[in-house]
mmCIF file of C-alpha atoms in Angstrom:
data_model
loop_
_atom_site.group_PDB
_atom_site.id
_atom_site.type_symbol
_atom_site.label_atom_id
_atom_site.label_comp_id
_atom_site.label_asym_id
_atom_site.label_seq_id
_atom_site.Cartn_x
_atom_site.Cartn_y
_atom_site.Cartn_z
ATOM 1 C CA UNK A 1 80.755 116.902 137.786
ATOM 2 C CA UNK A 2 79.746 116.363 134.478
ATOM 3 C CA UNK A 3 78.757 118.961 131.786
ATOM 4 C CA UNK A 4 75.085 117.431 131.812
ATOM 5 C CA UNK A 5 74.953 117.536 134.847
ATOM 6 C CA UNK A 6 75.646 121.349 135.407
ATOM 7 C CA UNK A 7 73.007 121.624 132.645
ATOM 8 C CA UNK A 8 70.444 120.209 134.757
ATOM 9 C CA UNK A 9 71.073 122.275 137.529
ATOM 10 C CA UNK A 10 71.167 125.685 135.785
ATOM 11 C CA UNK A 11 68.235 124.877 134.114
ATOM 12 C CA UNK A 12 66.503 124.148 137.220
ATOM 13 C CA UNK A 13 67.780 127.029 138.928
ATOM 14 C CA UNK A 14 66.599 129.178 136.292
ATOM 15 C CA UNK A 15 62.750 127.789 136.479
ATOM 16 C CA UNK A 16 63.305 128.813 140.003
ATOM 17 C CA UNK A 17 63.751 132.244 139.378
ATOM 18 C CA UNK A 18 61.032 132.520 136.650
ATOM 19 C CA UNK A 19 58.580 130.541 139.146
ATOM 20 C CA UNK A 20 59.754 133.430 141.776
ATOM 21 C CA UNK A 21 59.317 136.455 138.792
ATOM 22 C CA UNK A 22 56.163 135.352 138.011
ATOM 23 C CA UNK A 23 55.185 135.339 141.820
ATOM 24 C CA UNK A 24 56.329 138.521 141.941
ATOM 25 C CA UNK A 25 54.594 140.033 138.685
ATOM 26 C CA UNK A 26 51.512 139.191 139.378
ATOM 27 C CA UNK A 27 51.472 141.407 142.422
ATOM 28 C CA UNK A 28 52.866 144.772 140.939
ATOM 29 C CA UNK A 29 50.639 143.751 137.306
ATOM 30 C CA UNK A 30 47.947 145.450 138.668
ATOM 31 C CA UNK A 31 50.172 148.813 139.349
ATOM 32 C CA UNK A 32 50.893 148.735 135.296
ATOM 33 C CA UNK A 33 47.522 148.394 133.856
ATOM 34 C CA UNK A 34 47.120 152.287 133.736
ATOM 35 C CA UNK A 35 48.443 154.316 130.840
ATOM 36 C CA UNK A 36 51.330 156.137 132.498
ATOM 37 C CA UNK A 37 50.675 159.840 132.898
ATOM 38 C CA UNK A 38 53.051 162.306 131.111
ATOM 39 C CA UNK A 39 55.448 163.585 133.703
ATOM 40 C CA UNK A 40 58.749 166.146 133.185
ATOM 41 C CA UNK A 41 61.983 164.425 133.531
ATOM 42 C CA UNK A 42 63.124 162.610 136.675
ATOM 43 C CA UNK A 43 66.800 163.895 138.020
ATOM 44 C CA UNK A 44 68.742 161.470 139.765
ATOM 45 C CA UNK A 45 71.522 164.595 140.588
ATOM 46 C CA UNK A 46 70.463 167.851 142.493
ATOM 47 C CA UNK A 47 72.559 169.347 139.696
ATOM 48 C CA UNK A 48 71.776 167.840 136.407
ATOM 49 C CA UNK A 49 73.500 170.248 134.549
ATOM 50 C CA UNK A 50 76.901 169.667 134.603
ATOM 51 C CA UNK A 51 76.515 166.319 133.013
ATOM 52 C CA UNK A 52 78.313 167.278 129.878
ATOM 53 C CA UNK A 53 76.514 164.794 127.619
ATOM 54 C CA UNK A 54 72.489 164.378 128.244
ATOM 55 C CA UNK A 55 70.908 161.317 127.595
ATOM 56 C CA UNK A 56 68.124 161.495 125.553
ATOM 57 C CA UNK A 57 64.854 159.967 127.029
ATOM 58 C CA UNK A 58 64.386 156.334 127.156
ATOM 59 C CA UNK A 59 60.979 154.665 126.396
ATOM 60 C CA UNK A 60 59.997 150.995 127.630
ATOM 61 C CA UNK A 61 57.808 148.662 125.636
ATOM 62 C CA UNK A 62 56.108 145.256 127.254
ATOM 63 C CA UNK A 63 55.581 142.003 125.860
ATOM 64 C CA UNK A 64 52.341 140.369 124.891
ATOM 65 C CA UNK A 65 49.733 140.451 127.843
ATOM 66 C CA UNK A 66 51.894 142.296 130.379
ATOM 67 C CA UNK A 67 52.249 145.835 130.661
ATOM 68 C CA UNK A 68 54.805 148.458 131.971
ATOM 69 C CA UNK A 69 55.016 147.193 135.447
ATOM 70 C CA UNK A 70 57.409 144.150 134.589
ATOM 71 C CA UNK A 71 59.910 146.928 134.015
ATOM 72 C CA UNK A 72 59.757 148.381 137.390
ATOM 73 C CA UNK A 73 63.388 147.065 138.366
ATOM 74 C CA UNK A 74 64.846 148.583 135.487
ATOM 75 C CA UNK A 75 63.049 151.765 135.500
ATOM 76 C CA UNK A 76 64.534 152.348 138.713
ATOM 77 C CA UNK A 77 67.916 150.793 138.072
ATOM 78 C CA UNK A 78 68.195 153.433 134.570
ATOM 79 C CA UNK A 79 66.975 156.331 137.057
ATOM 80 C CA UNK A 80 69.284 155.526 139.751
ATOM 81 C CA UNK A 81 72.548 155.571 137.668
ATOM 82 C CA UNK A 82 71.872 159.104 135.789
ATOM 83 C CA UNK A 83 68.955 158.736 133.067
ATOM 84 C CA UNK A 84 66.775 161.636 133.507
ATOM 85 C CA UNK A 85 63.522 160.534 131.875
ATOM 86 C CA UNK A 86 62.347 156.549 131.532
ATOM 87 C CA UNK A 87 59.064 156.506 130.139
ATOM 88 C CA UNK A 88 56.779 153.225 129.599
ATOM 89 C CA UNK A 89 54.272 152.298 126.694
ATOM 90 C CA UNK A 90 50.911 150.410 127.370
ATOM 91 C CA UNK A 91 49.659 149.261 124.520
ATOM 92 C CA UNK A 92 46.376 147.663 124.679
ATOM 93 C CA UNK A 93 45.887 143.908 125.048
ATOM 94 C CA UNK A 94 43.527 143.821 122.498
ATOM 95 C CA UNK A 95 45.810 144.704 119.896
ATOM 96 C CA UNK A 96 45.824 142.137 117.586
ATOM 97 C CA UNK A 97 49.057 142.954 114.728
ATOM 98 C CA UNK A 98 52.336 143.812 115.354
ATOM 99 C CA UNK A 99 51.935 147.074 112.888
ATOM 100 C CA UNK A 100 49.164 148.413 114.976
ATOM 101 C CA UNK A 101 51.486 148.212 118.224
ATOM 102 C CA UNK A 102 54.205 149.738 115.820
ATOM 103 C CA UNK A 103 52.423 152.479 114.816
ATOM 104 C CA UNK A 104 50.971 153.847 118.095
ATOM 105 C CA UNK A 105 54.798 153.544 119.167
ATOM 106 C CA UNK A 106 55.853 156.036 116.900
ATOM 107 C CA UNK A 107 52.985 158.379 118.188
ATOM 108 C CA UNK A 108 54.202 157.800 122.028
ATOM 109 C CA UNK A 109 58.249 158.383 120.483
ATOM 110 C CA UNK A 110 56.982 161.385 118.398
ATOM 111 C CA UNK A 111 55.482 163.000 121.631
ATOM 112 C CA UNK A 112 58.132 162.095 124.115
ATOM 113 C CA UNK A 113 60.578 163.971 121.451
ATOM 114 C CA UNK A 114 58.290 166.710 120.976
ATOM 115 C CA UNK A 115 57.903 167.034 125.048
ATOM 116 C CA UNK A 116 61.659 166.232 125.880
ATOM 117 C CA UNK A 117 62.742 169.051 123.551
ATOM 118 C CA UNK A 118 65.062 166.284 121.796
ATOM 119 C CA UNK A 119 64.910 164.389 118.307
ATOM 120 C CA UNK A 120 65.807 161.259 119.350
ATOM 121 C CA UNK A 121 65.183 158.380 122.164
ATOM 122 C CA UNK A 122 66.127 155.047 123.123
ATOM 123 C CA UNK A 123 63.761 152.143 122.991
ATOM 124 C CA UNK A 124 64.222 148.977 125.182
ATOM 125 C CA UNK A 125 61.530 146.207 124.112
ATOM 126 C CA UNK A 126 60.987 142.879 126.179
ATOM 127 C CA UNK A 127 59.812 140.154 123.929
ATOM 128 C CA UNK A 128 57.215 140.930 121.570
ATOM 129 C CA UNK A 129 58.042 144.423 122.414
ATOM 130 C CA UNK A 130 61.495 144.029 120.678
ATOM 131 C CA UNK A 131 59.787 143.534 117.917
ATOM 132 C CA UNK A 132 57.185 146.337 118.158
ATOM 133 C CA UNK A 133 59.951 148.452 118.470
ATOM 134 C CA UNK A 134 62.160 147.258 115.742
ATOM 135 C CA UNK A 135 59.668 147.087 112.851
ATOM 136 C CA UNK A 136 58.322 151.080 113.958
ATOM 137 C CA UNK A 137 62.005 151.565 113.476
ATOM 138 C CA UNK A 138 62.631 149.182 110.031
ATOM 139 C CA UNK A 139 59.357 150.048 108.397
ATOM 140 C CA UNK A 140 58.066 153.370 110.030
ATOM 141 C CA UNK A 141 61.359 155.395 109.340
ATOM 142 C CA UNK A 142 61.357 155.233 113.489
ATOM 143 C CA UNK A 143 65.108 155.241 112.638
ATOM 144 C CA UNK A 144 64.872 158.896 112.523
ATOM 145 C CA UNK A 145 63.648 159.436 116.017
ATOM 146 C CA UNK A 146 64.832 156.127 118.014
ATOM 147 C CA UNK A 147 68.835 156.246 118.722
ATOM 148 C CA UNK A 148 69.296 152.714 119.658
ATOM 149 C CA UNK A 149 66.889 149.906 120.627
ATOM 150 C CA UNK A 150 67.897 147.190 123.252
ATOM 151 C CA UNK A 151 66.046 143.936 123.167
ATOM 152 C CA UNK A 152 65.503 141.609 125.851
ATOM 153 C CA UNK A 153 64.707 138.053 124.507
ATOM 154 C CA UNK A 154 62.600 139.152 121.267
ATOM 155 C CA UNK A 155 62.124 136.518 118.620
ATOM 156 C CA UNK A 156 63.934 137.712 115.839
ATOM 157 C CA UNK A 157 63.497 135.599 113.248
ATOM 158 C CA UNK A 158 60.589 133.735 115.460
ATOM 159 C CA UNK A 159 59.416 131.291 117.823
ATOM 160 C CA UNK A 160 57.981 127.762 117.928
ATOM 161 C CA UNK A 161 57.555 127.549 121.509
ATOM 162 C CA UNK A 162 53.711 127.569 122.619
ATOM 163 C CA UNK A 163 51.706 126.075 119.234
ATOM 164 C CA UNK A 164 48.442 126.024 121.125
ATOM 165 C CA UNK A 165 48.534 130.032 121.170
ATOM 166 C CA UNK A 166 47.720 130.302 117.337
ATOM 167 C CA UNK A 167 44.653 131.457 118.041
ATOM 168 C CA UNK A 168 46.322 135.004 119.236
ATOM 169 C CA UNK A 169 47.323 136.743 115.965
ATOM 170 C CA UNK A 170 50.227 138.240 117.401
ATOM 171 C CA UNK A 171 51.210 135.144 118.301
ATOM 172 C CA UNK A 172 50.869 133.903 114.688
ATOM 173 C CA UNK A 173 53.066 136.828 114.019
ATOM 174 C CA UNK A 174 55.773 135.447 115.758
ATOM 175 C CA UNK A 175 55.951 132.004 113.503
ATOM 176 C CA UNK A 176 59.304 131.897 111.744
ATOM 177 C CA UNK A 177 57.112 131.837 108.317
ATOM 178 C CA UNK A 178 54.995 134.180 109.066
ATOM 179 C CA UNK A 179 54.417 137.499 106.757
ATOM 180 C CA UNK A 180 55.430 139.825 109.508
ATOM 181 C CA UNK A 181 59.143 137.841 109.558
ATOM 182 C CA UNK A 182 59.969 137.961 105.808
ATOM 183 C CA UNK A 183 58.586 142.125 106.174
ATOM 184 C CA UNK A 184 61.508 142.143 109.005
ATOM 185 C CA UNK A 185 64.115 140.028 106.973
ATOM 186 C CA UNK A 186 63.445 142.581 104.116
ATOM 187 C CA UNK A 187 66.621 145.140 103.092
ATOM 188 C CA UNK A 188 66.976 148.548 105.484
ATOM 189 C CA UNK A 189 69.361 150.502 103.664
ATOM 190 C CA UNK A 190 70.756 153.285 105.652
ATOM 191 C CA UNK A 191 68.657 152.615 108.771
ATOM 192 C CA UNK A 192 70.066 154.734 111.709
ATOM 193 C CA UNK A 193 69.225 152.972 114.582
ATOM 194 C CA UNK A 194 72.081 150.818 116.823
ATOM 195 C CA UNK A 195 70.733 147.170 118.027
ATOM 196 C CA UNK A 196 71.239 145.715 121.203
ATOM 197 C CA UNK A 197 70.094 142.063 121.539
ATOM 198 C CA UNK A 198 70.133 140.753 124.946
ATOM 199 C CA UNK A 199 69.317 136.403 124.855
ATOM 200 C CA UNK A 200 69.609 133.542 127.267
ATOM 201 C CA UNK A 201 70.112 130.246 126.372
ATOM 202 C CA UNK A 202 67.926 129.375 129.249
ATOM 203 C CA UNK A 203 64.748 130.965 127.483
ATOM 204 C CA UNK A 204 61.965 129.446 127.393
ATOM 205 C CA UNK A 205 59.882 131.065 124.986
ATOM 206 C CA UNK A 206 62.200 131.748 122.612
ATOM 207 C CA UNK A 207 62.839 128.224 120.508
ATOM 208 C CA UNK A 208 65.156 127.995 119.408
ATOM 209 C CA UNK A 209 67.181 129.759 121.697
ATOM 210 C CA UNK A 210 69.474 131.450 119.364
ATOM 211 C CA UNK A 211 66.730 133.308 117.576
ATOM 212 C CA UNK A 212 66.443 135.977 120.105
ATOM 213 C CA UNK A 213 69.758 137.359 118.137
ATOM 214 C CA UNK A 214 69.643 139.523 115.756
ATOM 215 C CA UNK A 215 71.472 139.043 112.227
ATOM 216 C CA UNK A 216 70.438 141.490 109.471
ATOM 217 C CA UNK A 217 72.990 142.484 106.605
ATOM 218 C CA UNK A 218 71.844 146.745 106.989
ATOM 219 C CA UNK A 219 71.713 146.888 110.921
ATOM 220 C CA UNK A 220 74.246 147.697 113.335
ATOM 221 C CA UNK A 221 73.620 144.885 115.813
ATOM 222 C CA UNK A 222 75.251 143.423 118.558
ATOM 223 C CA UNK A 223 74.346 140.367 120.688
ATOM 224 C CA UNK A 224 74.871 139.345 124.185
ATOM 225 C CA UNK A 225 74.486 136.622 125.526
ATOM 226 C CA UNK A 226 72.941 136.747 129.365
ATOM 227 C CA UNK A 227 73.245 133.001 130.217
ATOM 228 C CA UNK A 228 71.036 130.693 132.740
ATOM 229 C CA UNK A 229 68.062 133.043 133.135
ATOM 230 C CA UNK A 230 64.649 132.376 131.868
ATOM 231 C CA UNK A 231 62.584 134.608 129.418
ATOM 232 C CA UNK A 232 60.297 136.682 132.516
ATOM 233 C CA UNK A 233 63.469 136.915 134.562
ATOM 234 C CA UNK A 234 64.963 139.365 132.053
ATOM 235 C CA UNK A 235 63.701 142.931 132.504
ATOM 236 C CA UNK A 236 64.612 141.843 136.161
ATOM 237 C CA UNK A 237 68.031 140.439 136.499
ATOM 238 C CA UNK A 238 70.874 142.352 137.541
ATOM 239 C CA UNK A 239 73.324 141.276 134.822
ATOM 240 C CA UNK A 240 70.694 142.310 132.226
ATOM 241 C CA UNK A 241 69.641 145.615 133.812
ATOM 242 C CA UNK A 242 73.676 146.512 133.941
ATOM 243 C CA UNK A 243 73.792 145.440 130.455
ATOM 244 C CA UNK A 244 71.191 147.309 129.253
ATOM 245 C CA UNK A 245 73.169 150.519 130.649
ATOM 246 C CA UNK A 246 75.927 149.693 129.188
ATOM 247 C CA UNK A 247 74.844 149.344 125.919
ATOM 248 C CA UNK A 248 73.079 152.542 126.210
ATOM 249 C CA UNK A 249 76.400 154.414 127.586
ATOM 250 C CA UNK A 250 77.764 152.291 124.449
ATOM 251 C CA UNK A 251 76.064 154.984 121.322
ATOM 252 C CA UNK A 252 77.883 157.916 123.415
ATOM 253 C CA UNK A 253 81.501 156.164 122.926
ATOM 254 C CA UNK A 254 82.815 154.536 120.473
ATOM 255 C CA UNK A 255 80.753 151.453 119.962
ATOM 256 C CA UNK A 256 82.476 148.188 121.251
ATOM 257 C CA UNK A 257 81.837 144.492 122.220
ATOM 258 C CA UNK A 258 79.295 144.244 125.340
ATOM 259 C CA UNK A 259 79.449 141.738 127.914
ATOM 260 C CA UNK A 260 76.552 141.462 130.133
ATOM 261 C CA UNK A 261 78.406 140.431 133.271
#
């Protein structure tokens, strides 16, 4: 079989799955539209405390017009292999700019760090979320509270996919040129934080492809590459999920190369 030919087939496999996500989504959106009540930490182990190293909390931020429900699956997933407390942000979906969203971040990272008697957290962000989360922690010193932030198909140095959604603002802030870019692409001496960028060259949102990695000359980053799955599919997918965990296990050793697989 020819390479094109395979090309054709995981590409049409992975609109499959994102025809079956969004299926799925819109049934359990309803179950996110609520801002999540504060709750104590979840234990996966009747006896939490001989884990010798507790995680700090982690902290879930959505994409544009969704909300914490696409993250069910990997809510679970993080609970089920040890994480005491996953928390989700709603932010509204009248938020128009990236800052605002960035700002009432920090507030939701300030209190979970406050509650969670701990001074840090780790952020996982889901396209526009990604970047939410990375310019609280660029441009809101959110490096001093946020550990390391995982990104799951986040334009990073923008999108061109969908030009008849200019009218959303956000959306405008996600054009390669745009102001909110060059702020991103602007030195971060000494920034704290570890990057995780999680892409697929299946992604449909993300064009081109390649700029849902992350390449900035003051941030420790790492990219890995999650192939044949669209952009919805993400906060789903079992190679993603187990990558996510990874890289979070990843800040408690030595740091090293991630696979997603």
């Amino acid at each position: 079989m020819t390479v094109p030919f395979l090309h054709r087939v995981a590409r049409v496999r992975s609109v499959g799955m994102e025809l079956a996500m969004i299926a799925g989504h819109v049934l359990l959106y309803p179950t996110g539209m609520a801002a999540e009540a504060a709750r104590e930490p979840e234990r996966s182990s009747p006896n939490p405390s001989t884990d010798p190293s507790p995680r700090p909390p982690v902290l879930l931020v959505h994409g544009l017009v969704d909300n914490r429900s696409v993250f069910t699956v990997l809510r679970r997933s993080l609970l089920r292999h040890g994480w005491p407390q996953v928390c989700a942000l709603n932010y509204s979906p009248l938020t128009l700019d990236v800052r605002r969203a960035a700002a009432v971040l920090g507030e939701r990272v300030r209190e979970l760090t406050e509650r969670s008697d701990t001074s840090r957290v780790d952020v996982i962000g889901h396209s526009l979320g990604g970047l939410v989360a990375r310019y609280y922690v660029q441009r809101l010193d959110g490096d001093q509270r946020v550990r390391t932030l995982v990104t799951l198909g986040t334009p990073h140095t923008g999108t061109t996919a969908g030009p008849l959604l200019d009218a959303h603002p956000m959306v405008r802030q996600m054009r390669p040129d745009s102001d909110l870019m060059r702020e991103l692409a602007a030195p971060a001496p000494g920034c704290r934080t570890r990057f995780v960028a999680i892409w697929s060259d299946m992604d449909q949102v993300i064009s081109p492809v390649e700029a849902a990695r992350l390449h900035h000359p003051d941030l420790d980053a790492r990219n890995v590459l999650v192939p044949g799955i669209g952009h919805l599919t993400m906060p789903v997918h079992g190679a993603v999920t187990a990558g996510v965990r990874r890289a979070l296990l990843a800040a408690e050793r030595t740091p090293g190369t991630f696979e997603a697989a």
